[in-house]
Amino acid sequence: MSVLDHIIDGVKEDLAARRAAYPLAAVERLAAQARPVRDAYRSLVSREFALITEVKRSSPSKGQLASITDPAGLAAQYAAGGAAAVSVLTEERRFGGSLADLDAVRAAVDVPVLRKDFMVDEYQFYEARAHGADMVLLIVAALDDAQLRDFSDLAAELGMAALVETHTAEEIERAQAVNARILGVNVRNLKTLDVDRQVFADLAPALESVGEGTVIVAESGVSGVHDIEFYARYGARAALVGEALVKNSDPRGATEEFTAVGARARAAQAEVAPTARTGKSSA
């Protein structure tokens, strides 16, 4: 059984407990009463390079990353640094997150908020909206085609954007089949948890078929500005960054720096068009 399978098993157990305490009908009512959705897609596409900053306490691969006693304060620093969106881990067993973190961040910032979790049941989507999420994560590797389509439609029905996460060329095709407008490429292998930044470059040809209106998001593997430059050179229009920011003593400044570096890299790459998306010069 892979790491992803183990995580999802735990997610389902925790979900069953929440469902027993708060039936779906009750959560649906709360979702209907939630504050209006913020347009995550517009927030991302309106920037030359967008940063999705993350509130992330720990990970299965590295254990505790940061204590984060004040998730709202951290999110506020991200927003002040120009973050296009704030991602909040809500999975508890492996990532130390919670829906309480999502509530705190939602109350603290006006930028769109992503509920980052392993979404495997419709209940979680109503739950996300009830807690103020504007965007949810859909991991293609964790869903079959019917689930991917149904969950994409449900997110849209609730007004939320979906970050559709892929790892392979085949998964990119599956994401396109549901018309993903925010398409993530995660360079972390969810079976082994190994990170290989080169995966993004290797998938650049597959990303060439993605529509121009699609926001391509690089996920994982960011330790500094050189990683942001690399991803931008190979077609990323945004990056989701957690560890490098939560461990930084100046998350606001780091957010500003990463965003600026990404924008400069994209501008430089545009000058070597027409093959800017693949990161290769036409020379």
Short mmCIF file of N, CA, C and O in Angstrom, two decimals, residues 131-216:
data_model
loop_
_atom_site.label_atom_id
_atom_site.label_comp_id
_atom_site.label_asym_id
_atom_site.label_seq_id
_atom_site.Cartn_x
_atom_site.Cartn_y
_atom_site.Cartn_z
N HIS A 131 -16.73 26.39 5.73
CA HIS A 131 -15.64 27.02 6.48
C HIS A 131 -14.95 28.14 5.69
O HIS A 131 -13.89 28.62 6.10
N GLY A 132 -15.56 28.54 4.58
CA GLY A 132 -15.09 29.72 3.87
C GLY A 132 -14.07 29.49 2.78
O GLY A 132 -13.49 30.46 2.27
N ALA A 133 -13.83 28.26 2.38
CA ALA A 133 -12.86 28.00 1.32
C ALA A 133 -13.36 28.53 -0.02
O ALA A 133 -14.55 28.46 -0.32
N ASP A 134 -12.43 29.03 -0.81
CA ASP A 134 -12.73 29.52 -2.15
C ASP A 134 -12.21 28.56 -3.22
O ASP A 134 -12.56 28.68 -4.40
N MET A 135 -11.36 27.65 -2.80
CA MET A 135 -10.72 26.73 -3.73
C MET A 135 -10.45 25.42 -2.99
O MET A 135 -10.20 25.41 -1.79
N VAL A 136 -10.50 24.32 -3.74
CA VAL A 136 -10.21 23.01 -3.17
C VAL A 136 -9.19 22.31 -4.05
O VAL A 136 -8.99 22.66 -5.21
N LEU A 137 -8.54 21.30 -3.47
CA LEU A 137 -7.55 20.51 -4.19
C LEU A 137 -8.18 19.21 -4.68
O LEU A 137 -8.83 18.49 -3.91
N LEU A 138 -7.98 18.90 -5.96
CA LEU A 138 -8.39 17.62 -6.52
C LEU A 138 -7.13 16.90 -6.99
O LEU A 138 -6.46 17.36 -7.92
N ILE A 139 -6.79 15.80 -6.33
CA ILE A 139 -5.60 15.04 -6.68
C ILE A 139 -6.00 13.96 -7.67
O ILE A 139 -6.70 13.00 -7.31
N VAL A 140 -5.57 14.10 -8.91
CA VAL A 140 -6.00 13.16 -9.95
C VAL A 140 -5.64 11.73 -9.58
O VAL A 140 -6.41 10.80 -9.81
N ALA A 141 -4.47 11.54 -8.98
CA ALA A 141 -4.01 10.19 -8.63
C ALA A 141 -4.89 9.52 -7.60
O ALA A 141 -4.89 8.28 -7.48
N ALA A 142 -5.68 10.30 -6.87
CA ALA A 142 -6.52 9.74 -5.80
C ALA A 142 -7.95 9.50 -6.25
O ALA A 142 -8.76 8.98 -5.47
N LEU A 143 -8.27 9.85 -7.51
CA LEU A 143 -9.65 9.81 -7.96
C LEU A 143 -9.77 9.07 -9.29
O LEU A 143 -8.87 9.16 -10.14
N ASP A 144 -10.87 8.36 -9.47
CA ASP A 144 -11.12 7.78 -10.80
C ASP A 144 -11.78 8.86 -11.67
O ASP A 144 -12.09 9.96 -11.19
N ASP A 145 -11.99 8.54 -12.94
CA ASP A 145 -12.50 9.55 -13.86
C ASP A 145 -13.86 10.09 -13.45
O ASP A 145 -14.13 11.30 -13.56
N ALA A 146 -14.74 9.21 -12.96
CA ALA A 146 -16.08 9.65 -12.56
C ALA A 146 -16.00 10.57 -11.35
O ALA A 146 -16.69 11.60 -11.31
N GLN A 147 -15.18 10.21 -10.39
CA GLN A 147 -15.02 11.06 -9.20
C GLN A 147 -14.44 12.41 -9.59
O GLN A 147 -14.88 13.47 -9.11
N LEU A 148 -13.43 12.40 -10.45
CA LEU A 148 -12.79 13.64 -10.86
C LEU A 148 -13.80 14.57 -11.53
O LEU A 148 -13.84 15.77 -11.24
N ARG A 149 -14.63 14.01 -12.39
CA ARG A 149 -15.66 14.81 -13.06
C ARG A 149 -16.71 15.30 -12.06
O ARG A 149 -17.05 16.48 -12.04
N ASP A 150 -17.20 14.40 -11.23
CA ASP A 150 -18.26 14.77 -10.28
C ASP A 150 -17.76 15.82 -9.28
O ASP A 150 -18.48 16.77 -8.96
N PHE A 151 -16.56 15.64 -8.76
CA PHE A 151 -16.04 16.57 -7.77
C PHE A 151 -15.70 17.93 -8.39
O PHE A 151 -15.87 18.97 -7.76
N SER A 152 -15.22 17.90 -9.64
CA SER A 152 -14.96 19.16 -10.34
C SER A 152 -16.26 19.93 -10.53
O SER A 152 -16.34 21.14 -10.31
N ASP A 153 -17.31 19.20 -10.91
CA ASP A 153 -18.62 19.83 -11.11
C ASP A 153 -19.19 20.34 -9.78
O ASP A 153 -19.78 21.43 -9.73
N LEU A 154 -19.00 19.56 -8.71
CA LEU A 154 -19.53 19.97 -7.41
C LEU A 154 -18.83 21.22 -6.90
O LEU A 154 -19.48 22.14 -6.38
N ALA A 155 -17.51 21.28 -7.06
CA ALA A 155 -16.78 22.47 -6.65
C ALA A 155 -17.31 23.70 -7.39
O ALA A 155 -17.56 24.75 -6.78
N ALA A 156 -17.51 23.55 -8.69
CA ALA A 156 -18.03 24.67 -9.49
C ALA A 156 -19.45 25.05 -9.07
O ALA A 156 -19.79 26.24 -8.99
N GLU A 157 -20.27 24.04 -8.77
CA GLU A 157 -21.64 24.30 -8.32
C GLU A 157 -21.65 25.11 -7.04
O GLU A 157 -22.53 25.97 -6.84
N LEU A 158 -20.67 24.87 -6.18
CA LEU A 158 -20.57 25.60 -4.91
C LEU A 158 -19.82 26.91 -5.06
O LEU A 158 -19.63 27.64 -4.09
N GLY A 159 -19.37 27.20 -6.28
CA GLY A 159 -18.70 28.47 -6.56
C GLY A 159 -17.20 28.43 -6.36
O GLY A 159 -16.52 29.45 -6.58
N MET A 160 -16.67 27.29 -5.98
CA MET A 160 -15.25 27.20 -5.68
C MET A 160 -14.44 26.81 -6.91
O MET A 160 -14.89 26.07 -7.77
N ALA A 161 -13.21 27.31 -6.96
CA ALA A 161 -12.27 26.88 -7.98
C ALA A 161 -11.64 25.57 -7.53
O ALA A 161 -11.69 25.21 -6.35
N ALA A 162 -11.06 24.85 -8.48
CA ALA A 162 -10.37 23.60 -8.15
C ALA A 162 -8.94 23.66 -8.67
O ALA A 162 -8.71 23.98 -9.84
N LEU A 163 -8.00 23.39 -7.78
CA LEU A 163 -6.62 23.17 -8.19
C LEU A 163 -6.50 21.68 -8.48
O LEU A 163 -6.57 20.86 -7.56
N VAL A 164 -6.37 21.33 -9.74
CA VAL A 164 -6.35 19.93 -10.16
C VAL A 164 -4.89 19.49 -10.25
O VAL A 164 -4.15 19.93 -11.13
N GLU A 165 -4.50 18.63 -9.33
CA GLU A 165 -3.10 18.25 -9.18
C GLU A 165 -2.75 17.01 -10.00
O GLU A 165 -3.43 15.99 -9.91
N THR A 166 -1.67 17.11 -10.76
CA THR A 166 -1.21 16.01 -11.60
C THR A 166 0.25 15.69 -11.31
O THR A 166 0.98 16.48 -10.71
N HIS A 167 0.67 14.51 -11.79
CA HIS A 167 2.06 14.08 -11.61
C HIS A 167 2.66 13.50 -12.89
O HIS A 167 3.88 13.33 -12.96
N THR A 168 1.81 13.17 -13.86
CA THR A 168 2.26 12.51 -15.08
C THR A 168 1.54 13.11 -16.29
O THR A 168 0.54 13.83 -16.15
N ALA A 169 2.04 12.77 -17.49
CA ALA A 169 1.39 13.24 -18.71
C ALA A 169 -0.02 12.69 -18.82
O ALA A 169 -0.94 13.39 -19.27
N GLU A 170 -0.22 11.45 -18.41
CA GLU A 170 -1.56 10.85 -18.46
C GLU A 170 -2.51 11.59 -17.53
O GLU A 170 -3.68 11.83 -17.88
N GLU A 171 -2.02 11.99 -16.37
CA GLU A 171 -2.88 12.73 -15.44
C GLU A 171 -3.18 14.13 -15.97
O GLU A 171 -4.27 14.67 -15.73
N ILE A 172 -2.25 14.72 -16.68
CA ILE A 172 -2.50 16.03 -17.29
C ILE A 172 -3.64 15.90 -18.31
O ILE A 172 -4.52 16.76 -18.39
N GLU A 173 -3.64 14.82 -19.08
CA GLU A 173 -4.74 14.58 -20.02
C GLU A 173 -6.07 14.43 -19.30
O GLU A 173 -7.10 14.96 -19.74
N ARG A 174 -6.06 13.73 -18.18
CA ARG A 174 -7.30 13.55 -17.40
C ARG A 174 -7.78 14.89 -16.84
O ARG A 174 -8.98 15.15 -16.79
N ALA A 175 -6.84 15.74 -16.42
CA ALA A 175 -7.21 17.06 -15.92
C ALA A 175 -7.83 17.90 -17.02
O ALA A 175 -8.82 18.62 -16.80
N GLN A 176 -7.28 17.80 -18.21
CA GLN A 176 -7.83 18.55 -19.34
C GLN A 176 -9.23 18.07 -19.71
O GLN A 176 -10.06 18.85 -20.18
N ALA A 177 -9.48 16.78 -19.47
CA ALA A 177 -10.80 16.22 -19.79
C ALA A 177 -11.90 16.84 -18.94
O ALA A 177 -13.07 16.82 -19.35
N VAL A 178 -11.55 17.38 -17.78
CA VAL A 178 -12.54 18.06 -16.94
C VAL A 178 -12.38 19.57 -17.02
O VAL A 178 -12.89 20.31 -16.18
N ASN A 179 -11.64 20.01 -18.05
CA ASN A 179 -11.47 21.45 -18.32
C ASN A 179 -10.88 22.20 -17.13
O ASN A 179 -11.35 23.29 -16.76
N ALA A 180 -9.85 21.62 -16.54
CA ALA A 180 -9.20 22.26 -15.40
C ALA A 180 -8.62 23.62 -15.80
O ALA A 180 -7.85 23.71 -16.76
N ARG A 181 -9.00 24.65 -15.08
CA ARG A 181 -8.46 25.99 -15.37
C ARG A 181 -7.27 26.32 -14.48
O ARG A 181 -6.50 27.23 -14.80
N ILE A 182 -7.13 25.58 -13.39
CA ILE A 182 -5.96 25.73 -12.53
C ILE A 182 -5.36 24.33 -12.42
O ILE A 182 -5.92 23.45 -11.77
N LEU A 183 -4.24 24.12 -13.09
CA LEU A 183 -3.66 22.79 -13.23
C LEU A 183 -2.31 22.75 -12.50
O LEU A 183 -1.38 23.47 -12.87
N GLY A 184 -2.24 21.93 -11.49
CA GLY A 184 -1.00 21.81 -10.74
C GLY A 184 -0.17 20.63 -11.20
O GLY A 184 -0.71 19.60 -11.60
N VAL A 185 1.14 20.80 -11.16
CA VAL A 185 2.07 19.70 -11.39
C VAL A 185 2.89 19.54 -10.12
O VAL A 185 3.68 20.42 -9.77
N ASN A 186 2.65 18.44 -9.42
CA ASN A 186 3.36 18.19 -8.16
C ASN A 186 4.55 17.29 -8.46
O ASN A 186 4.39 16.18 -8.96
N VAL A 187 5.74 17.76 -8.11
CA VAL A 187 6.95 16.99 -8.40
C VAL A 187 7.29 16.02 -7.26
O VAL A 187 8.34 15.39 -7.28
N ARG A 188 6.39 15.93 -6.29
CA ARG A 188 6.56 14.93 -5.23
C ARG A 188 5.82 13.65 -5.62
O ARG A 188 4.63 13.68 -5.92
N ASN A 189 6.52 12.55 -5.59
CA ASN A 189 5.92 11.25 -5.86
C ASN A 189 5.08 10.85 -4.65
O ASN A 189 5.63 10.66 -3.56
N LEU A 190 3.79 10.71 -4.83
CA LEU A 190 2.91 10.42 -3.70
C LEU A 190 2.98 8.97 -3.23
O LEU A 190 2.39 8.63 -2.20
N LYS A 191 3.71 8.15 -3.96
CA LYS A 191 3.90 6.77 -3.52
C LYS A 191 5.13 6.63 -2.63
O LYS A 191 5.16 5.84 -1.70
N THR A 192 6.18 7.42 -2.96
CA THR A 192 7.44 7.32 -2.22
C THR A 192 7.77 8.58 -1.43
O THR A 192 8.65 8.55 -0.57
N LEU A 193 7.10 9.69 -1.76
CA LEU A 193 7.33 11.02 -1.19
C LEU A 193 8.63 11.66 -1.66
O LEU A 193 9.01 12.73 -1.17
N ASP A 194 9.32 11.03 -2.61
CA ASP A 194 10.52 11.64 -3.16
C ASP A 194 10.15 12.87 -3.99
O ASP A 194 9.10 12.90 -4.64
N VAL A 195 11.04 13.87 -3.97
CA VAL A 195 10.83 15.09 -4.74
C VAL A 195 11.88 15.18 -5.84
O VAL A 195 13.08 15.02 -5.58
N ASP A 196 11.44 15.42 -7.07
CA ASP A 196 12.34 15.56 -8.20
C ASP A 196 11.86 16.72 -9.06
O ASP A 196 10.91 16.59 -9.83
N ARG A 197 12.52 17.85 -8.92
CA ARG A 197 12.13 19.05 -9.64
C ARG A 197 12.15 18.85 -11.15
O ARG A 197 11.39 19.49 -11.88
N GLN A 198 12.99 17.96 -11.63
CA GLN A 198 13.12 17.72 -13.07
C GLN A 198 11.83 17.19 -13.67
O GLN A 198 11.59 17.33 -14.88
N VAL A 199 10.96 16.61 -12.84
CA VAL A 199 9.68 16.11 -13.33
C VAL A 199 8.91 17.22 -14.03
O VAL A 199 8.27 17.00 -15.07
N PHE A 200 8.97 18.43 -13.48
CA PHE A 200 8.24 19.55 -14.08
C PHE A 200 8.77 19.84 -15.48
O PHE A 200 8.00 20.02 -16.42
N ALA A 201 10.09 19.86 -15.62
CA ALA A 201 10.69 20.11 -16.93
C ALA A 201 10.34 19.00 -17.91
O ALA A 201 10.04 19.25 -19.08
N ASP A 202 10.35 17.76 -17.44
CA ASP A 202 10.04 16.63 -18.31
C ASP A 202 8.60 16.67 -18.80
O ASP A 202 8.30 16.16 -19.89
N LEU A 203 7.72 17.27 -18.01
CA LEU A 203 6.31 17.35 -18.39
C LEU A 203 5.98 18.59 -19.22
O LEU A 203 4.84 18.76 -19.66
N ALA A 204 6.96 19.45 -19.44
CA ALA A 204 6.72 20.68 -20.20
C ALA A 204 6.10 20.40 -21.57
O ALA A 204 5.18 21.12 -21.99
N PRO A 205 6.56 19.39 -22.33
CA PRO A 205 5.91 19.11 -23.62
C PRO A 205 4.43 18.78 -23.47
O PRO A 205 3.61 19.19 -24.29
N ALA A 206 4.07 18.04 -22.43
CA ALA A 206 2.66 17.70 -22.21
C ALA A 206 1.85 18.94 -21.87
O ALA A 206 0.66 19.04 -22.19
N LEU A 207 2.49 19.90 -21.22
CA LEU A 207 1.79 21.13 -20.83
C LEU A 207 1.57 22.07 -22.01
O LEU A 207 0.76 22.99 -21.92
N GLU A 208 2.28 21.82 -23.12
CA GLU A 208 2.10 22.68 -24.29
C GLU A 208 0.68 22.59 -24.85
O GLU A 208 0.21 23.53 -25.50
N SER A 209 0.01 21.47 -24.61
CA SER A 209 -1.35 21.30 -25.14
C SER A 209 -2.41 21.95 -24.25
O SER A 209 -3.58 22.00 -24.62
N VAL A 210 -1.99 22.44 -23.09
CA VAL A 210 -2.92 23.07 -22.16
C VAL A 210 -3.30 24.45 -22.69
O VAL A 210 -2.46 25.20 -23.18
N GLY A 211 -4.57 24.79 -22.59
CA GLY A 211 -5.04 26.07 -23.10
C GLY A 211 -4.35 27.26 -22.46
O GLY A 211 -3.94 27.21 -21.30
N GLU A 212 -4.22 28.33 -23.22
CA GLU A 212 -3.52 29.52 -22.74
C GLU A 212 -4.17 30.12 -21.50
O GLU A 212 -3.51 30.77 -20.70
N GLY A 213 -5.47 29.91 -21.33
CA GLY A 213 -6.13 30.48 -20.16
C GLY A 213 -5.93 29.69 -18.89
O GLY A 213 -6.35 30.11 -17.82
N THR A 214 -5.28 28.53 -19.02
CA THR A 214 -5.05 27.68 -17.85
C THR A 214 -3.87 28.18 -17.04
O THR A 214 -2.81 28.48 -17.60
N VAL A 215 -4.03 28.25 -15.74
CA VAL A 215 -2.93 28.63 -14.86
C VAL A 215 -2.19 27.35 -14.45
O VAL A 215 -2.77 26.47 -13.81
N ILE A 216 -0.93 27.26 -14.83
CA ILE A 216 -0.11 26.10 -14.48
C ILE A 216 0.63 26.40 -13.19
O ILE A 216 1.38 27.39 -13.10
#
